[in-house]
CSV table of C-alpha atoms in Angstrom, one decimal:
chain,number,residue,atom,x,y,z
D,1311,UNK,CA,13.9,-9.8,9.3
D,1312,UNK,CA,17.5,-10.2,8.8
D,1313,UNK,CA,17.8,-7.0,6.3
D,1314,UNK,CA,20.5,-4.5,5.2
D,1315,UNK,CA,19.4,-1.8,7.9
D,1316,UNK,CA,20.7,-3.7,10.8
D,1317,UNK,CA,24.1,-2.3,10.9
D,1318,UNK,CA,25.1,-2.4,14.5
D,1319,UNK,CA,28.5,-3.5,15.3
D,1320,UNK,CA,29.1,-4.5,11.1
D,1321,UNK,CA,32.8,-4.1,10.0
D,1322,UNK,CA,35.0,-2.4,8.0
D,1323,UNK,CA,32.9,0.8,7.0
D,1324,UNK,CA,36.1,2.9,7.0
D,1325,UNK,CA,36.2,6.3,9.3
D,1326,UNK,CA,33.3,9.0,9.6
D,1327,UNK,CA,33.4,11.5,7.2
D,1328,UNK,CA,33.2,13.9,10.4
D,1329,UNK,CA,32.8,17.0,8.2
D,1330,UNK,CA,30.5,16.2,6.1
D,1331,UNK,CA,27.4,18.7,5.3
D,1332,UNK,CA,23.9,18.1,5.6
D,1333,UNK,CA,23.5,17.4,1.9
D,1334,UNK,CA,25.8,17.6,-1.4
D,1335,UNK,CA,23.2,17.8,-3.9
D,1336,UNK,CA,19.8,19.8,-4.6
D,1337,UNK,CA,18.1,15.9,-5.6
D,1338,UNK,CA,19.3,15.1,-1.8
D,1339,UNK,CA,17.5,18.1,-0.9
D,1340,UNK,CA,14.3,17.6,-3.0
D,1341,UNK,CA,14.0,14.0,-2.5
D,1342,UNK,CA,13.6,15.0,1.7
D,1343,UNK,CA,11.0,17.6,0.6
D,1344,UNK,CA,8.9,15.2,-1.4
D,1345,UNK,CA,9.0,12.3,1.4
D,1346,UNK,CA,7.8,15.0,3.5
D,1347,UNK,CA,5.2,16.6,1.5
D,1348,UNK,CA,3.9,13.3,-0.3
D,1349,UNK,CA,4.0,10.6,2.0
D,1350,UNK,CA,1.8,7.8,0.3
D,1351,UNK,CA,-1.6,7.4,1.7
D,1352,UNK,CA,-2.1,5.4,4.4
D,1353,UNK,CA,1.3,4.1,5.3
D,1354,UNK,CA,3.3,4.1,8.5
D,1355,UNK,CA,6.8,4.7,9.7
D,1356,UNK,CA,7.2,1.1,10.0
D,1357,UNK,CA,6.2,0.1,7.0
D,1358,UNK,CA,8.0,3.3,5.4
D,1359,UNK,CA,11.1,1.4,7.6
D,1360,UNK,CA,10.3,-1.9,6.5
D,1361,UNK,CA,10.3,-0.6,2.8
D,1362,UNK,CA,13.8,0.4,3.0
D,1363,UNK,CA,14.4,-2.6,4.7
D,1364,UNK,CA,13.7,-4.7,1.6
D,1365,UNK,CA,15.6,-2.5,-0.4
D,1366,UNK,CA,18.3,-5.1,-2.5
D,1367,UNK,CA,20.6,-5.8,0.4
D,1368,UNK,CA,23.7,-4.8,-2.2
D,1369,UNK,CA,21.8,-1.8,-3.2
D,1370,UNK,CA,21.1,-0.7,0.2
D,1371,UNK,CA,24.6,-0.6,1.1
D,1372,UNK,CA,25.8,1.1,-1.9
D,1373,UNK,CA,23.5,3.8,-3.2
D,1374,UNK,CA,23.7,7.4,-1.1
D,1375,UNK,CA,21.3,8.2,1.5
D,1376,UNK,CA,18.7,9.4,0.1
D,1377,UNK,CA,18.9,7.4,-3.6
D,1378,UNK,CA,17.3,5.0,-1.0
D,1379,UNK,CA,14.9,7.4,0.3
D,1380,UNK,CA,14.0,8.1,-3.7
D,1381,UNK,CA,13.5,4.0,-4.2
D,1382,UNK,CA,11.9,3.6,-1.3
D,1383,UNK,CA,9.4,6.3,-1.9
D,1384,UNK,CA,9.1,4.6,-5.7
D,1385,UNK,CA,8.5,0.9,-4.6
D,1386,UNK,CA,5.9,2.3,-2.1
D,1387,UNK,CA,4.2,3.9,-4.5
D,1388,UNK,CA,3.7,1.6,-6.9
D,1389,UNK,CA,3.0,-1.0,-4.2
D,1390,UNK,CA,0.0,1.3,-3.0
D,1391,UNK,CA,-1.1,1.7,-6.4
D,1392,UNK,CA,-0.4,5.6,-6.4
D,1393,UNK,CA,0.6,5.4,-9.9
D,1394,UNK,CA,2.4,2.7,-12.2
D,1395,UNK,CA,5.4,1.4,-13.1
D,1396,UNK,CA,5.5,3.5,-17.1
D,1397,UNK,CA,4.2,6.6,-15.3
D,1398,UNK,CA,7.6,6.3,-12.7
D,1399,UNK,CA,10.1,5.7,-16.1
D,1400,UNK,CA,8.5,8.4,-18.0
D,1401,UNK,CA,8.2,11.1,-15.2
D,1402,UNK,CA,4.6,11.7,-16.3
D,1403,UNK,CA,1.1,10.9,-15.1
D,1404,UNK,CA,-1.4,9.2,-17.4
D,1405,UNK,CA,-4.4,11.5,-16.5
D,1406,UNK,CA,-2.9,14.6,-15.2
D,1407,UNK,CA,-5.2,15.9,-12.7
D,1408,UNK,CA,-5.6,20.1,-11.4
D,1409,UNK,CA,-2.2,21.6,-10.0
D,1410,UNK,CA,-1.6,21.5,-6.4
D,1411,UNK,CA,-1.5,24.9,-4.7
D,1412,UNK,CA,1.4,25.7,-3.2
D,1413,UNK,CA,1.9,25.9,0.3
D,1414,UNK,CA,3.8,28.7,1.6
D,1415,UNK,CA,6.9,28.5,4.6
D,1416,UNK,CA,4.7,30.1,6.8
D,1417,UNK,CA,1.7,27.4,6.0
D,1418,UNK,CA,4.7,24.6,5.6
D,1419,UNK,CA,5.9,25.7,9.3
D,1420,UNK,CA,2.6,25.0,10.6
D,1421,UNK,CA,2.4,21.5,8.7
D,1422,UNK,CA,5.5,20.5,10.3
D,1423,UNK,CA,4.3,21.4,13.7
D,1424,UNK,CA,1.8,19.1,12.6
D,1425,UNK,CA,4.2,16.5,11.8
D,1426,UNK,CA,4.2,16.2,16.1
D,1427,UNK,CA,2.5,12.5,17.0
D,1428,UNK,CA,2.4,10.4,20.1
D,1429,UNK,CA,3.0,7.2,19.6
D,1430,UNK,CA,1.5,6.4,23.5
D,1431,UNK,CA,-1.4,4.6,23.6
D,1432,UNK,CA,-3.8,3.5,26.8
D,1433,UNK,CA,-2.0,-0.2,28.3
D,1434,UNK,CA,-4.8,-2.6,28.5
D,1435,UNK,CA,-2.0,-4.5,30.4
D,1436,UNK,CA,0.0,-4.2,33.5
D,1437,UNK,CA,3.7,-4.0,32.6
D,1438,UNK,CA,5.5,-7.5,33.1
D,1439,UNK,CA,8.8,-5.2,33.7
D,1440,UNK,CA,10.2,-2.9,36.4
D,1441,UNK,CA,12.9,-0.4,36.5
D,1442,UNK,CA,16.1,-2.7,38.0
D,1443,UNK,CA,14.8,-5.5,36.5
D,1444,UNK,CA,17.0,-8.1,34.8
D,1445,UNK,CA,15.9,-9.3,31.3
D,1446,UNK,CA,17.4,-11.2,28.1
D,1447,UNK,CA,16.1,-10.1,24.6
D,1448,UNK,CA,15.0,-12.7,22.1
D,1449,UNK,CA,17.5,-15.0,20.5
D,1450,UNK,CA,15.8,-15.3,16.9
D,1451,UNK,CA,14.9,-12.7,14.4
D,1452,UNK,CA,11.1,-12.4,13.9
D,1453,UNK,CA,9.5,-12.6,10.4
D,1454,UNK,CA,8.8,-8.7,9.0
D,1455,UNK,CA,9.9,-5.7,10.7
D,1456,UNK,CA,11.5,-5.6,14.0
D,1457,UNK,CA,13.4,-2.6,16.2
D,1458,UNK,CA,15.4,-5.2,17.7
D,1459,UNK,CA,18.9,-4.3,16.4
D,1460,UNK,CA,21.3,-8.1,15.5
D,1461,UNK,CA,23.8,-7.3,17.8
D,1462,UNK,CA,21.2,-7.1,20.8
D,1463,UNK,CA,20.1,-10.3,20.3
D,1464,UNK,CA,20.3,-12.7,23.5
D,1465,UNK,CA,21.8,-10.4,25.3
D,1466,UNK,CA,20.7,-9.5,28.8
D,1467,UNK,CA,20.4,-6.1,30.9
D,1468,UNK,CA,18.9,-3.8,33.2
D,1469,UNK,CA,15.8,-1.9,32.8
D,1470,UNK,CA,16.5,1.5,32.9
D,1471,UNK,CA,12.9,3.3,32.0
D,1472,UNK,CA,9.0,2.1,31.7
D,1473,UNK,CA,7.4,4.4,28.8
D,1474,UNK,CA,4.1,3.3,29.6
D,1475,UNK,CA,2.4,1.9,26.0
D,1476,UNK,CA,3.6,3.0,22.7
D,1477,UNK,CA,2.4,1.7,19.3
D,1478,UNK,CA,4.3,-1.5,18.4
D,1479,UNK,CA,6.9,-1.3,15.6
D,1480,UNK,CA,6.4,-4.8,14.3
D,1481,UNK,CA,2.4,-4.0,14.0
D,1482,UNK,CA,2.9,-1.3,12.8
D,1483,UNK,CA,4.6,-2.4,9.1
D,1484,UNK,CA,1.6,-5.0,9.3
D,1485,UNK,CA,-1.2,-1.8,9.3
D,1486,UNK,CA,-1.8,-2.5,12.6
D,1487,UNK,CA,-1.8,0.0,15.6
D,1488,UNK,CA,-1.2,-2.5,18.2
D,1489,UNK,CA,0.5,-0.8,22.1
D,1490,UNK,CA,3.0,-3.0,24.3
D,1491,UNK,CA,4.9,-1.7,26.9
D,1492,UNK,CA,8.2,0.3,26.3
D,1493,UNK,CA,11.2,0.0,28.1
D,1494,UNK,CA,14.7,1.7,28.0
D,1495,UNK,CA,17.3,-1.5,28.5
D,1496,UNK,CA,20.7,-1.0,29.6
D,1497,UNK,CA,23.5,-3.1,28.3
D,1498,UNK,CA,27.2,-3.3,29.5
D,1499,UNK,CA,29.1,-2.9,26.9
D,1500,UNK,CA,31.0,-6.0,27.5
D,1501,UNK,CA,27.9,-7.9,27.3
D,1502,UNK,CA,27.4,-7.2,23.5
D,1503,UNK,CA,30.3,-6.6,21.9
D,1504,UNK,CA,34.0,-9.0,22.4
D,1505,UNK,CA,36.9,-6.5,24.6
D,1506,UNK,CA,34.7,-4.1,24.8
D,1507,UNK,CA,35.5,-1.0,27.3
D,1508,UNK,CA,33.8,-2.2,30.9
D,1509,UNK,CA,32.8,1.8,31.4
D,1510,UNK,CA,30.8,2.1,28.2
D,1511,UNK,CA,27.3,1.0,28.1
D,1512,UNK,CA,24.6,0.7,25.6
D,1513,UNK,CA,20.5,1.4,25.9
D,1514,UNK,CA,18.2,0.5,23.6
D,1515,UNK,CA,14.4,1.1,23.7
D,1516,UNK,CA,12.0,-2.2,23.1
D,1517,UNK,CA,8.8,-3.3,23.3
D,1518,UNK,CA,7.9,-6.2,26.0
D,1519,UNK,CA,7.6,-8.8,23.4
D,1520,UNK,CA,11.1,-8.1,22.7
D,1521,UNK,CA,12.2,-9.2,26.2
D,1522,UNK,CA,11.7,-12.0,29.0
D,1523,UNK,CA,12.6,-12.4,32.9
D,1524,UNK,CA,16.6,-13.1,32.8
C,369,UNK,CA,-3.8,1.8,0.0
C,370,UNK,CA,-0.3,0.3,1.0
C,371,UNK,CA,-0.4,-4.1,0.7
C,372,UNK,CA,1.7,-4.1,3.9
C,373,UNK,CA,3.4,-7.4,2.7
C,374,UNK,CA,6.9,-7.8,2.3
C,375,UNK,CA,6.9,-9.4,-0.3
C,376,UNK,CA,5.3,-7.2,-2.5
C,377,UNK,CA,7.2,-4.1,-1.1
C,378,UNK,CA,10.5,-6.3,-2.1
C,379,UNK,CA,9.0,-7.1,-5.4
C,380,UNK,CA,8.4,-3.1,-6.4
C,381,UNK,CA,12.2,-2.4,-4.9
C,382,UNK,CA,13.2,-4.9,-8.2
C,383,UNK,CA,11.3,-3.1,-10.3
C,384,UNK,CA,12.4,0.5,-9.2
C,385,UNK,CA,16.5,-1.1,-9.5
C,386,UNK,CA,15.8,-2.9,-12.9
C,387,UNK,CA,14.1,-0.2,-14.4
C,388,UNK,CA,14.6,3.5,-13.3
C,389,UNK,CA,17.8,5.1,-14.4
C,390,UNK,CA,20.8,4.7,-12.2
C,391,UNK,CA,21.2,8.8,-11.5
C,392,UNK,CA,19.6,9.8,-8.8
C,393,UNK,CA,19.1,13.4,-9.6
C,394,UNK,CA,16.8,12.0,-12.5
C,395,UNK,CA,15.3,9.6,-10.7
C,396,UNK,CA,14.1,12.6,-8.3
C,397,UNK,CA,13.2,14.8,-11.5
C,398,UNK,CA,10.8,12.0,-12.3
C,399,UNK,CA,9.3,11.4,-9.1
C,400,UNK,CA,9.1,15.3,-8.9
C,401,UNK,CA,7.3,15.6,-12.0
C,402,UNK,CA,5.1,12.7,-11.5
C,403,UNK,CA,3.7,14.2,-8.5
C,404,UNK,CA,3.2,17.3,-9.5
C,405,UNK,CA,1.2,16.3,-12.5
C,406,UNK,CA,-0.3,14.1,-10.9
C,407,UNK,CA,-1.8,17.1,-8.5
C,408,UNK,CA,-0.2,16.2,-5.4
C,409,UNK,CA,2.4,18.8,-4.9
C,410,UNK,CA,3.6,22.1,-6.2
C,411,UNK,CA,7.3,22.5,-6.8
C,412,UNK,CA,7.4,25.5,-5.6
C,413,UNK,CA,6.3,24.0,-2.2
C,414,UNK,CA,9.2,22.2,-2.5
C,415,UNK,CA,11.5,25.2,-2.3
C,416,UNK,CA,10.1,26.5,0.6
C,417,UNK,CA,9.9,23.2,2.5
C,418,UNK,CA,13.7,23.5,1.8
C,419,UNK,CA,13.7,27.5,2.7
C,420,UNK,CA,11.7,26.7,6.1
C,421,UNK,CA,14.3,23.7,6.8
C,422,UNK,CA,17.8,26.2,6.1
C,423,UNK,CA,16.3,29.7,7.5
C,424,UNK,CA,13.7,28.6,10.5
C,425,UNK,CA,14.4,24.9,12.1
C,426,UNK,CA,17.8,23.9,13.2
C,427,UNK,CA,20.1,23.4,15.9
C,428,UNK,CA,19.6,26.8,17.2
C,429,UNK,CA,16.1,25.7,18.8
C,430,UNK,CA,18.6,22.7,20.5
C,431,UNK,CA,20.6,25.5,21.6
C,432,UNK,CA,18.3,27.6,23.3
C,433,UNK,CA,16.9,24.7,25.6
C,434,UNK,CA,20.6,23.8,26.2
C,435,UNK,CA,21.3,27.0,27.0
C,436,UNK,CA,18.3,27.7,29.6
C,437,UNK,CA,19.5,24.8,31.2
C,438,UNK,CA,22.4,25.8,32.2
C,439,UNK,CA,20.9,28.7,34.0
C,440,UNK,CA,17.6,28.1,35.0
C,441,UNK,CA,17.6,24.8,37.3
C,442,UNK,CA,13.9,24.6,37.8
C,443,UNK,CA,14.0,24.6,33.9
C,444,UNK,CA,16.6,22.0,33.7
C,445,UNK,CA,14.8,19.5,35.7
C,446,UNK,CA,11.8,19.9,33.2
C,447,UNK,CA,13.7,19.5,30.4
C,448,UNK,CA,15.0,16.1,31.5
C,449,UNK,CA,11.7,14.6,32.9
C,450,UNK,CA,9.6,16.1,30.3
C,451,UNK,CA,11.4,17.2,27.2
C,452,UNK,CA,8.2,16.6,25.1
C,453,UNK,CA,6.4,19.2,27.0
C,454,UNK,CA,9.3,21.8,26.7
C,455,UNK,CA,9.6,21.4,22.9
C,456,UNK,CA,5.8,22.3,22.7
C,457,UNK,CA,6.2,24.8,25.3
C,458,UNK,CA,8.6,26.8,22.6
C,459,UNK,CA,6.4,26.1,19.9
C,460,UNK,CA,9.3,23.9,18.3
C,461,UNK,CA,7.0,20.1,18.5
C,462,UNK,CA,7.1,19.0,14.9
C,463,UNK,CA,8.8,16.1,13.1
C,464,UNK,CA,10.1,13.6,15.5
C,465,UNK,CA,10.2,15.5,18.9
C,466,UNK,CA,6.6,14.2,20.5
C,467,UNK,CA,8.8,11.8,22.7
C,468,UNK,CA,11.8,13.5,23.2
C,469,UNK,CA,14.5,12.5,26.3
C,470,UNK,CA,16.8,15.2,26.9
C,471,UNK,CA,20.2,13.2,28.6
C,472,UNK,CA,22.6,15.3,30.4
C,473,UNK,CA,26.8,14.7,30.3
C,474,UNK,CA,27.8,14.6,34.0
C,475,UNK,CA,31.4,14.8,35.1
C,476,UNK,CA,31.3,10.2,34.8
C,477,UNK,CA,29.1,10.1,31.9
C,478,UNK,CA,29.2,10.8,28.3
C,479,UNK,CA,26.0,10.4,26.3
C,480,UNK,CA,26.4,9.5,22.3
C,481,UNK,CA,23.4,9.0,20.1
C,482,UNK,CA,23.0,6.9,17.5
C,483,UNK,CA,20.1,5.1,15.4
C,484,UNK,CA,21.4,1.8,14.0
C,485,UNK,CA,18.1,0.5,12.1
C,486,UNK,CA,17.4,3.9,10.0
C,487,UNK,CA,18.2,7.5,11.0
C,488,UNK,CA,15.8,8.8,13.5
C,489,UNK,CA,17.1,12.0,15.0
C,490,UNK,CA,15.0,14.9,16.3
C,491,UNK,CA,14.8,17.0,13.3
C,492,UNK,CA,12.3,20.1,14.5
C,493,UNK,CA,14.7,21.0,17.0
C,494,UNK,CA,18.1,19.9,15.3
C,495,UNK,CA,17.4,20.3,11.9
C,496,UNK,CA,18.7,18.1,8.8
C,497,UNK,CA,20.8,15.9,9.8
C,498,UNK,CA,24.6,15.9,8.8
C,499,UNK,CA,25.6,13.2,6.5
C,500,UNK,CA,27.6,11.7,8.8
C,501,UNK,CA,25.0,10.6,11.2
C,502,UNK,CA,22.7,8.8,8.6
C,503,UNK,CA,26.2,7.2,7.4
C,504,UNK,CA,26.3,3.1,7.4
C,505,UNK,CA,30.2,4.1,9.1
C,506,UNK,CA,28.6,5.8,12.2
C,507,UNK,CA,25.0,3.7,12.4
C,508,UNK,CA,28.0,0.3,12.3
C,509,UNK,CA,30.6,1.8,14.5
C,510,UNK,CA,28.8,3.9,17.2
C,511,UNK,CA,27.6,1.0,19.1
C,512,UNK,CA,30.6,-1.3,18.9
C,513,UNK,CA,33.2,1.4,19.1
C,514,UNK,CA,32.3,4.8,20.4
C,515,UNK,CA,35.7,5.8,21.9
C,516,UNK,CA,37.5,5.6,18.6
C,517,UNK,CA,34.5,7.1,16.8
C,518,UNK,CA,34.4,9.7,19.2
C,519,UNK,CA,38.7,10.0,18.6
C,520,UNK,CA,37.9,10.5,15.0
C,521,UNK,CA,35.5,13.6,16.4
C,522,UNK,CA,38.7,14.4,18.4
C,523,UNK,CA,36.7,14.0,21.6
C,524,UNK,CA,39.3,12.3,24.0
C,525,UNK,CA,37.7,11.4,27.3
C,526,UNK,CA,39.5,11.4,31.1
C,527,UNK,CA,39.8,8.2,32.1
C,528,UNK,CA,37.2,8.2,34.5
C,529,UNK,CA,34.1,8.7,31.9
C,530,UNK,CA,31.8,6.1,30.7
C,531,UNK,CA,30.3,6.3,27.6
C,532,UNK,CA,26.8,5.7,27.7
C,533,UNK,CA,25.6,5.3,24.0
C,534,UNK,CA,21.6,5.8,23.2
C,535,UNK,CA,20.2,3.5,20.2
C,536,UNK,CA,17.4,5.2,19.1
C,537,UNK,CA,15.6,2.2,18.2
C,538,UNK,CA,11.7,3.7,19.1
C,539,UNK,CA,9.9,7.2,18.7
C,540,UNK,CA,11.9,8.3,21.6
C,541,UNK,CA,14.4,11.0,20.2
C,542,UNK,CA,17.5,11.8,22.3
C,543,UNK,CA,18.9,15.7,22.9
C,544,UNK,CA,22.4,15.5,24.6
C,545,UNK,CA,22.9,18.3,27.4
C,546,UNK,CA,26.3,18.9,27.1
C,547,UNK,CA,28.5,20.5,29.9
C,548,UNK,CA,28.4,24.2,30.4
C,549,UNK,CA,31.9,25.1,30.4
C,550,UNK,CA,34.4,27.6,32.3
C,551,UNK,CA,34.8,30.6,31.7
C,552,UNK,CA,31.0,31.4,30.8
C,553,UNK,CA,30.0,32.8,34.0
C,554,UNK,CA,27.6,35.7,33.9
C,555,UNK,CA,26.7,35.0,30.3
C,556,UNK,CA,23.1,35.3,29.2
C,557,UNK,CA,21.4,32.9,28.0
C,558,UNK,CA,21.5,34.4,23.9
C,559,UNK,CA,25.5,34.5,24.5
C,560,UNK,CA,25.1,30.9,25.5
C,561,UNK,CA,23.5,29.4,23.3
C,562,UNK,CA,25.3,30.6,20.9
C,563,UNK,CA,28.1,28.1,21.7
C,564,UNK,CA,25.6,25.3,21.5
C,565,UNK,CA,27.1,23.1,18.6
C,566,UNK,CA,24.7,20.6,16.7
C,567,UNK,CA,27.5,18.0,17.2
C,568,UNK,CA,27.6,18.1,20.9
C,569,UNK,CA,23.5,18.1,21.2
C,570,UNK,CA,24.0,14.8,19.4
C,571,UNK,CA,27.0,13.4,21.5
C,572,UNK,CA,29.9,13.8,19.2
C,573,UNK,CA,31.5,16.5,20.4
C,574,UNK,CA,31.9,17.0,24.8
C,575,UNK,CA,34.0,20.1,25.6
C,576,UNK,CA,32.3,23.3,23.9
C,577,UNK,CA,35.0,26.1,23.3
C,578,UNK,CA,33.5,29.7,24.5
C,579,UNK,CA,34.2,31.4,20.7
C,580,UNK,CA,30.5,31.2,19.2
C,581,UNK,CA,30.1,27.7,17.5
């Protein structure tokens, strides 16, 4: 999809704010906490990505961080039924069930070791790509979610890394836990962006659906 | 169980706009309270989700591979054909960090990362990360214009560097090996990695001063 997310190479964000913290408020840090500890059931970082993706386009580029981490983890919610739309305004669950128990930092490290997941899975295919090779990405967006930034559309360079398999991004905000080959693709700078600097280069990882033979 | 269709997802972001109040830090009180009423979480597991993130996990755990890499070279090679492996080897694997590629600066080359579509970053062995890096001004400009992103860092590079810019736009996660620099000979490897800044493991800083970071 064409969405709000795909900011590569967009214009006239002002300068970095170079110095800024890790968070200004306590809601930023809460609202990190709670995506962490609550995930809703069953989803998957795609989808999670493709939720923010669909975020209001002039919402999404003018509400802080993680205001669209808090909307995002609102509309998925109520999208997988987790509670309703009244029980969101009010802040207050219909039938309150038993308290949670709380989880210690020592018990929280552990979960967040177990936060650790391969995304490789076994290729029932042999890779259509080589390291060296030469290959143009697709010139179109696809419908749904897709890891394939604007900018890199049409463009074509070298093949820098095979991954083996990994889970498919675009599957994956379908449900679906689907491998294709990975590759790291090099791309002179030159080749993306108008007078840009011939030393500078640019590698993005995509799956082989992404990419044909140049 | 999620409906997986845009559509809907897009629908329920309408709703959430049109009818959750505009502040943020009650919008978070309500999700908070929903969810804990609701059973799912304890607010006080909350606070030390945020305690484990400030006092345990961090760039320090960057830091020490960085550091061991400058003086171990059997270690170094690991680290950049199997950074996965090393991050579990420390105990450090966790949120984003199964698929990790550490990239070394070279004398040539200068490695920046960036993730244009969302934020990924490598957060169980960097940490939160700064504002800056999940801004729409760096996930625009990195890409395009990373010399006069990197000038706003006040990294000026010799004219014989190329800047090779990562967009982390898979699960792989990217740890930039900065350059050891002079004047650091002998050192051990705590005293090193104590001059390990978070900004140059992500590419936004290249020369590392020898005054602890």
């Amino acid at each position: 999809m064409d969405g709000p997310q795909d900011l590569g190479g967009k214009e006239d964000f002002g300068p970095i704010d170079v110095a800024s913290p890790d968070f200004r408020h306590d809601w930023e840090r809460r609202q990190w906490a709670l995506s962490k500890l609550c995930p809703v059931p069953g989803i998957t970082i795609d989808w999670f990505r493709h939720g923010l993706e669909n975020m209001p386009p002039a919402v999404y580029l003018s509400v802080p961080y993680f205001k669209k981490w808090n909307a995002n983890e609102m509309a998925l919610g109520l999208d997988a039924g987790v509670y309703s739309l009244s029980e969101l305004v009010s802040g207050h669950a219909k039938d309150p069930a038993d308290p949670a128990p709380v989880q210690s930092v020592d018990a929280l490290e552990d979960r967040q070791r177990a936060l650790a997941r391969s995304f490789a899975v076994e290729a029932d295919t042999q890779p259509l790509f080589r390291v060296g090779d030469r290959v143009t990405t697709a010139a179109r967006p696809t419908e749904g979610h897709s890891r394939l930034p604007a900018y890199a559309r049409a463009a074509t360079g070298t093949v820098t890394h095979h991954h083996g398999a990994h889970l498919f991004a675009d599957a994956g905000a379908r449900g679906e836990h689907i491998g294709h080959h990975l590759y790291t693709v090099e791309f002179a700078a030159p080749d993306l962006w108008t007078g840009a600097d011939p030393r500078d280069t640019v590698r993005i990882d995509l799956w082989e659906p992404c990419l044909d033979r140049a | 169980m999620p409906t997986f269709d845009s559509k809907k997802i897009a629908h329920a972001h309408r709703e959430v706009h049109a009818h959750l109040p505009s502040d943020p830090a009650l919008r978070v009180k309500a999700l908070e309270s929903l969810l804990v009423e609701k059973g799912l979480v304890a607010s006080e597991t909350i606070d030390n989700w945020i305690e484990l993130y400030s006092e345990r996990i961090g760039p320090m755990r960057g830091a020490r591979l960085v550091a061991r890499s400058w003086t171990d070279p059997a270690f170094r090679d690991r680290l950049l054909s199997d950074a996965g492996q090393v991050v579990k080897d420390y105990g450090y694997q966790g949120h984003a960090t199964e698929h990790l590629k550490a990239v070394e600066n070279t004398p040539g080359v200068h490695n920046l990362v960036v993730c244009t579509l969302c934020s990924c970053y490598p957060f169980s062995i960097l940490g939160m990360s700064p504002i800056w890096y999940r801004s729409a001004a760096y996930r625009a400009r990195a890409v395009k214009e990373p010399r006069v992103v990197l000038h706003e860092f006040g990294v000026t590079l010799p004219e014989d560097v190329g800047v090779r810019v990562w967009d982390s736009t898979a699960e792989l996660r990217y740890l930039v090996i900065p350059e050891r620099p002079k004047g650091t000979e002998g050192w051990d490897e705590d005293h090193l990695a104590a001059i390990v800044t978070r900004d140059s493991m992500i590419g936004t800083q290249r020369d590392l001063s020898v005054e602890p970071a």
